[in-house]
mmCIF file of C-alpha atoms in Angstrom:
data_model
loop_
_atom_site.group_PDB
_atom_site.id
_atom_site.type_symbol
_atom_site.label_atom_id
_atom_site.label_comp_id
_atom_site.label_asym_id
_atom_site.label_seq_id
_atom_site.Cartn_x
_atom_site.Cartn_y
_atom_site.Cartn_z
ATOM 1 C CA UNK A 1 0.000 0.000 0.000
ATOM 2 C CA UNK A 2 1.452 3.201 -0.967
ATOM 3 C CA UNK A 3 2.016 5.739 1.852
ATOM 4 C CA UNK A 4 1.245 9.208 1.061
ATOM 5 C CA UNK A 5 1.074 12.131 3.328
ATOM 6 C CA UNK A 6 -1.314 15.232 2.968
ATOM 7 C CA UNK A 7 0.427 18.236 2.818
ATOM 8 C CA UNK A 8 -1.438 21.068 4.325
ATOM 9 C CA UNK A 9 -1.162 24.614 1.987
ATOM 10 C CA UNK A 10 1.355 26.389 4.288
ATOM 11 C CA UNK A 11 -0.450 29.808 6.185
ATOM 12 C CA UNK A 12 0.763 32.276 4.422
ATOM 13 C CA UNK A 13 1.975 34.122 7.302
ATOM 14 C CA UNK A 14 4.692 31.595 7.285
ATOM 15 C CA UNK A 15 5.599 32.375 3.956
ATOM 16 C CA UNK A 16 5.611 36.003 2.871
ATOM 17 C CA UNK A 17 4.071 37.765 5.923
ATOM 18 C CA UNK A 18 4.271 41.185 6.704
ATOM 19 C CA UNK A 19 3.407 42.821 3.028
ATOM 20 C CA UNK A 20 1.211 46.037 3.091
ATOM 21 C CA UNK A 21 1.018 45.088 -0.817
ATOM 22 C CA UNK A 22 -1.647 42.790 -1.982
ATOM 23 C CA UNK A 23 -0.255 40.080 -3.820
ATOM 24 C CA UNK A 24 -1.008 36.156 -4.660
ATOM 25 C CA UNK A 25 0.784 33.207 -4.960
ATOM 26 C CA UNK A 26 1.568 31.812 -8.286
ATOM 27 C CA UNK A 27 3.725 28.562 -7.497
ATOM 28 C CA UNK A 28 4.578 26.258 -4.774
ATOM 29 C CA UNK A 29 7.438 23.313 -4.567
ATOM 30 C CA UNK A 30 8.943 21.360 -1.835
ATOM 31 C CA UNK A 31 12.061 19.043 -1.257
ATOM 32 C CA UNK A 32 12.582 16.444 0.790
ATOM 33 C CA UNK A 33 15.567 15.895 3.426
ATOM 34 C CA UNK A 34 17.527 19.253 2.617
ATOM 35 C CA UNK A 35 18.124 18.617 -1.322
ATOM 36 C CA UNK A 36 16.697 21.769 -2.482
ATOM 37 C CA UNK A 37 17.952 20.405 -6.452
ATOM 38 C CA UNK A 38 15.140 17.615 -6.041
ATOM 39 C CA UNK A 39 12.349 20.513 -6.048
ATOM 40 C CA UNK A 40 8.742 19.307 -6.930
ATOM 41 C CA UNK A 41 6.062 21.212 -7.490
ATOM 42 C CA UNK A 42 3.270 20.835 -4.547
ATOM 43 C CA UNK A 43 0.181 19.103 -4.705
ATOM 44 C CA UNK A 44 -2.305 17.893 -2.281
ATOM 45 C CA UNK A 45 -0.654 14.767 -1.794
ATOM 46 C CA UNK A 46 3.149 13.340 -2.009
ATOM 47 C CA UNK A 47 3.988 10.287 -2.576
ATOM 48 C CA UNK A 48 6.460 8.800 0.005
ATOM 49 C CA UNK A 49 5.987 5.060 -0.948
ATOM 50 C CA UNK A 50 9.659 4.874 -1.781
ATOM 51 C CA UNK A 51 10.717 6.558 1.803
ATOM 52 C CA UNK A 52 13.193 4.697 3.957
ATOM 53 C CA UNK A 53 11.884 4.285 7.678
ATOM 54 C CA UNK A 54 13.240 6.823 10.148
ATOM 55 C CA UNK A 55 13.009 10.171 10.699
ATOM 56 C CA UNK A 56 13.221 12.714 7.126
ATOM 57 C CA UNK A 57 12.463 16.288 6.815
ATOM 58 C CA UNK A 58 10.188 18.443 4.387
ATOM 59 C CA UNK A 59 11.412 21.613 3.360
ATOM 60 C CA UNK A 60 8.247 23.851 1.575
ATOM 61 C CA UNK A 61 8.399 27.631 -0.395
ATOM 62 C CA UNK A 62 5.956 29.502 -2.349
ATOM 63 C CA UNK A 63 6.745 32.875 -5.130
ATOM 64 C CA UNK A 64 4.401 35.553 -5.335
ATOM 65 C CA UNK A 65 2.993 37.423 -8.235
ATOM 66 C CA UNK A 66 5.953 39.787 -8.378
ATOM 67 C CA UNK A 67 8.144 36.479 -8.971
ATOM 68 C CA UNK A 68 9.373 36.476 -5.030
ATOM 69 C CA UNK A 69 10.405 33.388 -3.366
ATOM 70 C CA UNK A 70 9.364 33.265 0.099
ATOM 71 C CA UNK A 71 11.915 31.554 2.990
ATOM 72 C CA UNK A 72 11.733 27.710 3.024
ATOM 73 C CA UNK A 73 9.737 26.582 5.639
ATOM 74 C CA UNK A 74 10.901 23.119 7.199
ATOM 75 C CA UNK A 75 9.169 19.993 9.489
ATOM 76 C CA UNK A 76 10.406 16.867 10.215
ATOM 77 C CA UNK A 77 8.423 13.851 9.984
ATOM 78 C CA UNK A 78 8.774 9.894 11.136
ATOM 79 C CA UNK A 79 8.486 7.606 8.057
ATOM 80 C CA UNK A 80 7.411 4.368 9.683
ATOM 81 C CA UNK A 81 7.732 0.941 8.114
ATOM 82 C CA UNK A 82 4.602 -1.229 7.075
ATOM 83 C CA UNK A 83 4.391 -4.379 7.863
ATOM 84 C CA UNK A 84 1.919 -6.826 5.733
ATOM 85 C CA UNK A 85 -0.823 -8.312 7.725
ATOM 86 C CA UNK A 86 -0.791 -11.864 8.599
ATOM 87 C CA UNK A 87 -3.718 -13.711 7.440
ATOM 88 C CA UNK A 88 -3.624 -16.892 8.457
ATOM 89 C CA UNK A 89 -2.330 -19.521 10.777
ATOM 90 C CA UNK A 90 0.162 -21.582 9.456
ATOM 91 C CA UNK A 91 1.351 -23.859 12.921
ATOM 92 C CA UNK A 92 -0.227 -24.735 16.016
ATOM 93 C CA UNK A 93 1.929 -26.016 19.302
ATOM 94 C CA UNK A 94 1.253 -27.119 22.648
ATOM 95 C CA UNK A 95 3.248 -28.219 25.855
ATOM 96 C CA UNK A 96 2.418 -29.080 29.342
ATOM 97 C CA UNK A 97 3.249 -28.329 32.722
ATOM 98 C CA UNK A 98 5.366 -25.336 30.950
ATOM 99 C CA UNK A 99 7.853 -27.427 28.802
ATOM 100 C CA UNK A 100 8.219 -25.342 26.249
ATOM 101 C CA UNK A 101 11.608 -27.119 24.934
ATOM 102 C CA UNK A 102 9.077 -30.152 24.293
ATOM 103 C CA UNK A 103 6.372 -28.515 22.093
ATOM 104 C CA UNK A 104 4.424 -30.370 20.009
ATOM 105 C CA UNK A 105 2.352 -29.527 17.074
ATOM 106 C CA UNK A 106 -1.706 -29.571 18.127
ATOM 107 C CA UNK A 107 -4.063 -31.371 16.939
ATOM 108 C CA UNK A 108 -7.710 -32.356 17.729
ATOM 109 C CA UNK A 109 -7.106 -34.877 19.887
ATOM 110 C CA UNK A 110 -3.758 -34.528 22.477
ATOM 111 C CA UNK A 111 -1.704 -36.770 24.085
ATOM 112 C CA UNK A 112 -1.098 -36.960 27.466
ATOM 113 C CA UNK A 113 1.064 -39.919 27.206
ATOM 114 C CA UNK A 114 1.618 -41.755 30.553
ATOM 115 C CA UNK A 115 0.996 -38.342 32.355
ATOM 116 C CA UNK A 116 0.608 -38.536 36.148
ATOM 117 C CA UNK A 117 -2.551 -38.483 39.168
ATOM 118 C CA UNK A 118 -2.779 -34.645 39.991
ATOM 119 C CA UNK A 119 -2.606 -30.721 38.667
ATOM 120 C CA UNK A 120 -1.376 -29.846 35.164
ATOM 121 C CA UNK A 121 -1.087 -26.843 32.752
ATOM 122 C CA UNK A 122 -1.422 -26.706 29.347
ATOM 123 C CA UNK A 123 -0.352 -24.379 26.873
ATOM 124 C CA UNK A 124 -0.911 -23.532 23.088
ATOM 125 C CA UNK A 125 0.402 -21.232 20.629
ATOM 126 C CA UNK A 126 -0.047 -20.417 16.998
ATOM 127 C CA UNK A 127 2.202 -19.255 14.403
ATOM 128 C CA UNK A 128 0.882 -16.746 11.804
ATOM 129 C CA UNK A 129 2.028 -16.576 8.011
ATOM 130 C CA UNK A 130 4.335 -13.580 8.904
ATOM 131 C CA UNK A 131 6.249 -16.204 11.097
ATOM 132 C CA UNK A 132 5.541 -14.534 14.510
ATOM 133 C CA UNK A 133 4.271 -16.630 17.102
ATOM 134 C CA UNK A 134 1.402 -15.815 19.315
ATOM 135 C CA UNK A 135 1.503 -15.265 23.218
ATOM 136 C CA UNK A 136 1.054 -18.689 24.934
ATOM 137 C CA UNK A 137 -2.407 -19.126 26.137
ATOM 138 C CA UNK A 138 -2.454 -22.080 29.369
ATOM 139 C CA UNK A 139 -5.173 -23.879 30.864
ATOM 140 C CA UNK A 140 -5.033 -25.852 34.061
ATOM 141 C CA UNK A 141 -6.591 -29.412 34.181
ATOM 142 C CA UNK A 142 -6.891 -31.959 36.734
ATOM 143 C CA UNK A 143 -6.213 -35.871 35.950
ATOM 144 C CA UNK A 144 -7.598 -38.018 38.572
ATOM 145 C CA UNK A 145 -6.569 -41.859 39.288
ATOM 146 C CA UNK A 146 -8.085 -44.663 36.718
ATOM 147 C CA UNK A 147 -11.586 -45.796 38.651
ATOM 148 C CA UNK A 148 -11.287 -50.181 38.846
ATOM 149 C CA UNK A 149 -13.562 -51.659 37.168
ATOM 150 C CA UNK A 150 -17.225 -50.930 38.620
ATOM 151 C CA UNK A 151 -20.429 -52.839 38.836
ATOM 152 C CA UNK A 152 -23.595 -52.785 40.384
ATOM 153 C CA UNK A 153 -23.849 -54.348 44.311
ATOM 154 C CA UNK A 154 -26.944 -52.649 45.313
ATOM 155 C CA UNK A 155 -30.158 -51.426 44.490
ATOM 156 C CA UNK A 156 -33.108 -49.282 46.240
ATOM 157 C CA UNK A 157 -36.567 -48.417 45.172
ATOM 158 C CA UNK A 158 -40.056 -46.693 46.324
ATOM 159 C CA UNK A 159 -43.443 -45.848 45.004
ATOM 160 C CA UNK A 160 -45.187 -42.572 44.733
ATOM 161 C CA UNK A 161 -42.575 -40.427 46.399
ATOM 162 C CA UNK A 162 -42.678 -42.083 49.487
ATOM 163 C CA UNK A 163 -38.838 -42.343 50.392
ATOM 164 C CA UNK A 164 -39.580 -44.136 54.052
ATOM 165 C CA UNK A 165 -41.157 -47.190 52.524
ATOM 166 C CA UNK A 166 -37.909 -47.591 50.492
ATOM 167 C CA UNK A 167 -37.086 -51.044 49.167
ATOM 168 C CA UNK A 168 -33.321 -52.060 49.338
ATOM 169 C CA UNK A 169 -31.888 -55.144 47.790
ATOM 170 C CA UNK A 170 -28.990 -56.457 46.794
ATOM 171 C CA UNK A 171 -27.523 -57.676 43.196
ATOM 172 C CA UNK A 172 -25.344 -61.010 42.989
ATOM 173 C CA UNK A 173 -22.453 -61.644 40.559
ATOM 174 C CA UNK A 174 -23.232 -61.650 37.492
ATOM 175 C CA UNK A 175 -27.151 -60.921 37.732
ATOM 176 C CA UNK A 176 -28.489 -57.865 35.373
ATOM 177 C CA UNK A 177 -32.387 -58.742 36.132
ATOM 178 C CA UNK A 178 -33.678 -58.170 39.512
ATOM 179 C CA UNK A 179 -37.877 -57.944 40.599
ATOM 180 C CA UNK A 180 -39.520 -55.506 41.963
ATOM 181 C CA UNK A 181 -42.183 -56.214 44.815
ATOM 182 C CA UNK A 182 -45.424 -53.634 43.339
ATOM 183 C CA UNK A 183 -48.427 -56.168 44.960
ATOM 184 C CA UNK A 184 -49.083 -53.468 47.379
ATOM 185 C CA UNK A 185 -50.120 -50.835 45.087
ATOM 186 C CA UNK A 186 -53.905 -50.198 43.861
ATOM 187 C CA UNK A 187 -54.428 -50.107 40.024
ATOM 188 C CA UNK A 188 -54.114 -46.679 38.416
ATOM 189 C CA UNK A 189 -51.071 -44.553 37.174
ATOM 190 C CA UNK A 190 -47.623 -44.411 40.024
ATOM 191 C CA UNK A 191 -44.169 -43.522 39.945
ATOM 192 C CA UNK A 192 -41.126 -45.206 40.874
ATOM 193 C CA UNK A 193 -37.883 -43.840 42.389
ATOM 194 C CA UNK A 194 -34.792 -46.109 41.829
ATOM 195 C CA UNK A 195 -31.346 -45.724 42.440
ATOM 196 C CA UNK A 196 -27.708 -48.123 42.313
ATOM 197 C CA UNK A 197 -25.057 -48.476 43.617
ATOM 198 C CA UNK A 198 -21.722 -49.872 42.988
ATOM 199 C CA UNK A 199 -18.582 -51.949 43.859
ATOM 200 C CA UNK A 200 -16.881 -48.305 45.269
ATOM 201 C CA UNK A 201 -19.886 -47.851 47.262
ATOM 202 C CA UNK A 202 -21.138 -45.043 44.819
ATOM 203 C CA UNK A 203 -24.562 -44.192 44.765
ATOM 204 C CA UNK A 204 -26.601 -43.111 41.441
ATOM 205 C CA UNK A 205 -28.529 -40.242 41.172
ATOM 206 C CA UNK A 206 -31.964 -41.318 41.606
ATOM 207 C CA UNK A 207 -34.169 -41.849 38.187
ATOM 208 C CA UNK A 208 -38.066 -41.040 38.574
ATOM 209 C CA UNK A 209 -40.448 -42.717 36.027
ATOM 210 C CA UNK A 210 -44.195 -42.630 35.381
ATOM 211 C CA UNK A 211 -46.178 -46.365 35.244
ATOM 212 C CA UNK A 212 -49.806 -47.630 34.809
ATOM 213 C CA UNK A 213 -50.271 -50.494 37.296
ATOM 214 C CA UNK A 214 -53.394 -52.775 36.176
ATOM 215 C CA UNK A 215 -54.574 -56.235 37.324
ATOM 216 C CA UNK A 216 -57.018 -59.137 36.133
ATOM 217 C CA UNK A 217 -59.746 -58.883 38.286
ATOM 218 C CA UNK A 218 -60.246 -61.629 40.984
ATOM 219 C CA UNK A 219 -64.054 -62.462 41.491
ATOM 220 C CA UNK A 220 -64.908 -61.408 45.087
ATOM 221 C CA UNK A 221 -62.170 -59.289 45.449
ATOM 222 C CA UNK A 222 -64.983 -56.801 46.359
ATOM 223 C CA UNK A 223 -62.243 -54.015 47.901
ATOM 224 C CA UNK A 224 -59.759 -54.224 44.966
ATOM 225 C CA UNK A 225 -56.732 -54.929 46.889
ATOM 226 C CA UNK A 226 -55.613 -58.001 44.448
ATOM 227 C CA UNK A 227 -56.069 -60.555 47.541
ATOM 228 C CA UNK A 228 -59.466 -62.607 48.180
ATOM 229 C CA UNK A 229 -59.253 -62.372 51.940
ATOM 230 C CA UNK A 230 -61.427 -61.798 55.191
ATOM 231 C CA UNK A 231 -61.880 -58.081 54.420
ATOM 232 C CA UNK A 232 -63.281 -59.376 50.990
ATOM 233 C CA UNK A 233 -65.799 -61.597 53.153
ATOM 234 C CA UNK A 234 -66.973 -58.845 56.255
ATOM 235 C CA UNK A 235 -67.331 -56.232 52.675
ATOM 236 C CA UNK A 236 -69.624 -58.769 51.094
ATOM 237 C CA UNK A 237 -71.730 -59.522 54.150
ATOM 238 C CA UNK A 238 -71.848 -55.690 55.066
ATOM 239 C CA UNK A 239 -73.476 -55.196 51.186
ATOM 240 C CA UNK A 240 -75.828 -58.016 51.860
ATOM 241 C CA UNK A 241 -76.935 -56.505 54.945
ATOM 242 C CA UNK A 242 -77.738 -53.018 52.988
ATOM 243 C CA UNK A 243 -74.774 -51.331 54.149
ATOM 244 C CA UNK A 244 -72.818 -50.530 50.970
ATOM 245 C CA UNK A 245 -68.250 -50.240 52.145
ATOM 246 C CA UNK A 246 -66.088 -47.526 50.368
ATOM 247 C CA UNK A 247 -63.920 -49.464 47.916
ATOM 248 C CA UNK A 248 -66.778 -51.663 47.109
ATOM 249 C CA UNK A 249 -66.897 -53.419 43.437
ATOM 250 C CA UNK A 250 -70.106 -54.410 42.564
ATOM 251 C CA UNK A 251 -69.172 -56.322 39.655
ATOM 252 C CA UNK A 252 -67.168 -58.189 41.587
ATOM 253 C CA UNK A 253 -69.004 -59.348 44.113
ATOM 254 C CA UNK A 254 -71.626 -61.832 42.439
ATOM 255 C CA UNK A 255 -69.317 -64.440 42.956
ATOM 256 C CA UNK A 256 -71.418 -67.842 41.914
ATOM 257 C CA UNK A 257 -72.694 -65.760 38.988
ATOM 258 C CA UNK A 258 -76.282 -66.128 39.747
ATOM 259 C CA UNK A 259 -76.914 -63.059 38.614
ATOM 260 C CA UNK A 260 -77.907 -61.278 42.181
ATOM 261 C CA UNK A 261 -75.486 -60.313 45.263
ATOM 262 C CA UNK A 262 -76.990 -62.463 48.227
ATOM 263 C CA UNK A 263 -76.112 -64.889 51.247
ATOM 264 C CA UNK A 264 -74.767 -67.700 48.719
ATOM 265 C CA UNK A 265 -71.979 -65.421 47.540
ATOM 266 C CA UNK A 266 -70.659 -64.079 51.258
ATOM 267 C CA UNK A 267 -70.732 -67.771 51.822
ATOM 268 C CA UNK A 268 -68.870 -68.898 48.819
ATOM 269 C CA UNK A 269 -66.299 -66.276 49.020
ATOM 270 C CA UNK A 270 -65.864 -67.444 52.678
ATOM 271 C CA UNK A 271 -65.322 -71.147 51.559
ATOM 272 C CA UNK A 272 -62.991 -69.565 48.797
ATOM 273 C CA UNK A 273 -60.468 -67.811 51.656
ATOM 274 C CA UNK A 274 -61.070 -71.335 53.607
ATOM 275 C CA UNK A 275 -59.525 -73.474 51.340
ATOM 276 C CA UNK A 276 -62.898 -74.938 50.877
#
């Protein structure tokens, strides 16, 4: 890019000052660095593109209409170098724990080698097309010990949120497939809580999970519970009686299928729980 530096037309105070006598100027020139013989005409701009860096002068005079040169008028100016932009990256290092005499070129995926248990730096620099290298950048990181070989010794579980009826069981070598107890739970929609743990005594986070519990239904199973029991029998005999339980299943509770609730089914749902 060619430098060029805008030259300013002189105040004419500078130049021919102190006339009573009206008069204008009819030509300007200038010289650079003292070699008046070198004299160019002026113009908005110069071109200094061919300037050696450092430190130069300008030397500047202007003639009037009565052909009078005024005194030179001189300023110094710095002529600085331009460097060409770097545009790209053409290398990539990187050394750790500030082993800079061991630098290796980066890539996606770096090497740690056999690097030990504890706190580490790391470092990276790049190299631009110019060949001027970049201020290091470093990162710490923290290795930590290999882990043994991990698998699952224990288990836990509960229903609907309720953490003090947790279930906790244990896993044996080798098994993957363990059951889980639900009998105790009414049909209809629940959630289950379960968490594991492992051979460094590590607990999982627990994992929450939405289910639909649903069962055949049991004739005479008048309460729902899933069990043909006592309760199933006192229920029954309370309906026969006219006095209809909470929890009561109507459909269930024809038990010889005769096609009406009466004595016959409290007593065969009675012989049922019996053994009979």
């Amino acid at each position: 890019m060619d430098r060029k530096l805008l030259i300013l037309v002189l105040t004419l105070a500078w130049l021919v000052g102190g006339t009573a006598v009206a008069k204008s100027i009819t030509d300007r020139v200038y010289w650079i660095d003292g070699d008046v013989g070198s004299a160019r005409a002026l113009t908005s701009q110069i071109n200094l593109s061919a300037m050696s860096p450092g430190l130069h002068t300008i030397s500047v005079r202007v003639k009037d209409s009565e052909q009078q040169w005024s005194a030179p008028v001189t300023r110094c100016f710095l002529c600085t170098a331009v460097e060409e932009r770097a545009t790209n990256i053409t290398e990539r290092q990187y050394w750790l724990d500030g082993n800079v005499s061991e630098a290796k070129e980066l890539t996606p995926v770096v090497d740690l080698g056999e690097i030990r248990p504890g706190l580490h730096t790391l470092s990276v620099r790049v190299k631009d097309n110019q060949g001027q290298w970049s201020a290091p950048v470093t990162r710490y990181f923290l290795v930590t010990p290999p882990n043994e070989a991990k698998v699952i010794t224990n288990y836990c579980y509960f229903f609907d949120g309720k953490d003090d009826e947790m279930v906790l069981g244990f896993v044996s070598e080798g098994e993957t497939v363990f059951d889980i107890d639900a009998s105790m739970l009414y049909p209809g929609e629940h959630t289950i809580t379960w968490l594991v743990c492992d051979s460094n005594d590590a607990w999982s986070e627990p994992v929450t999970e939405s289910f639909e519990l649903v069962y055949e239904a049991i004739m005479g199973d008048v309460n729902e519970d899933n069990s043909l029991d006592i309760t199933d029998v006192v229920a029954l005999a309370n309906y026969v009686m006219g006095d209809t339980p909470s929890n009561f299943n109507v459909g269930l509770a024809d038990y010889n299928k005769s096609g009406s609730v009466d004595v016959t089914d409290v007593v065969a749902v009675a012989n049922a729980v019996m053994g009979l």
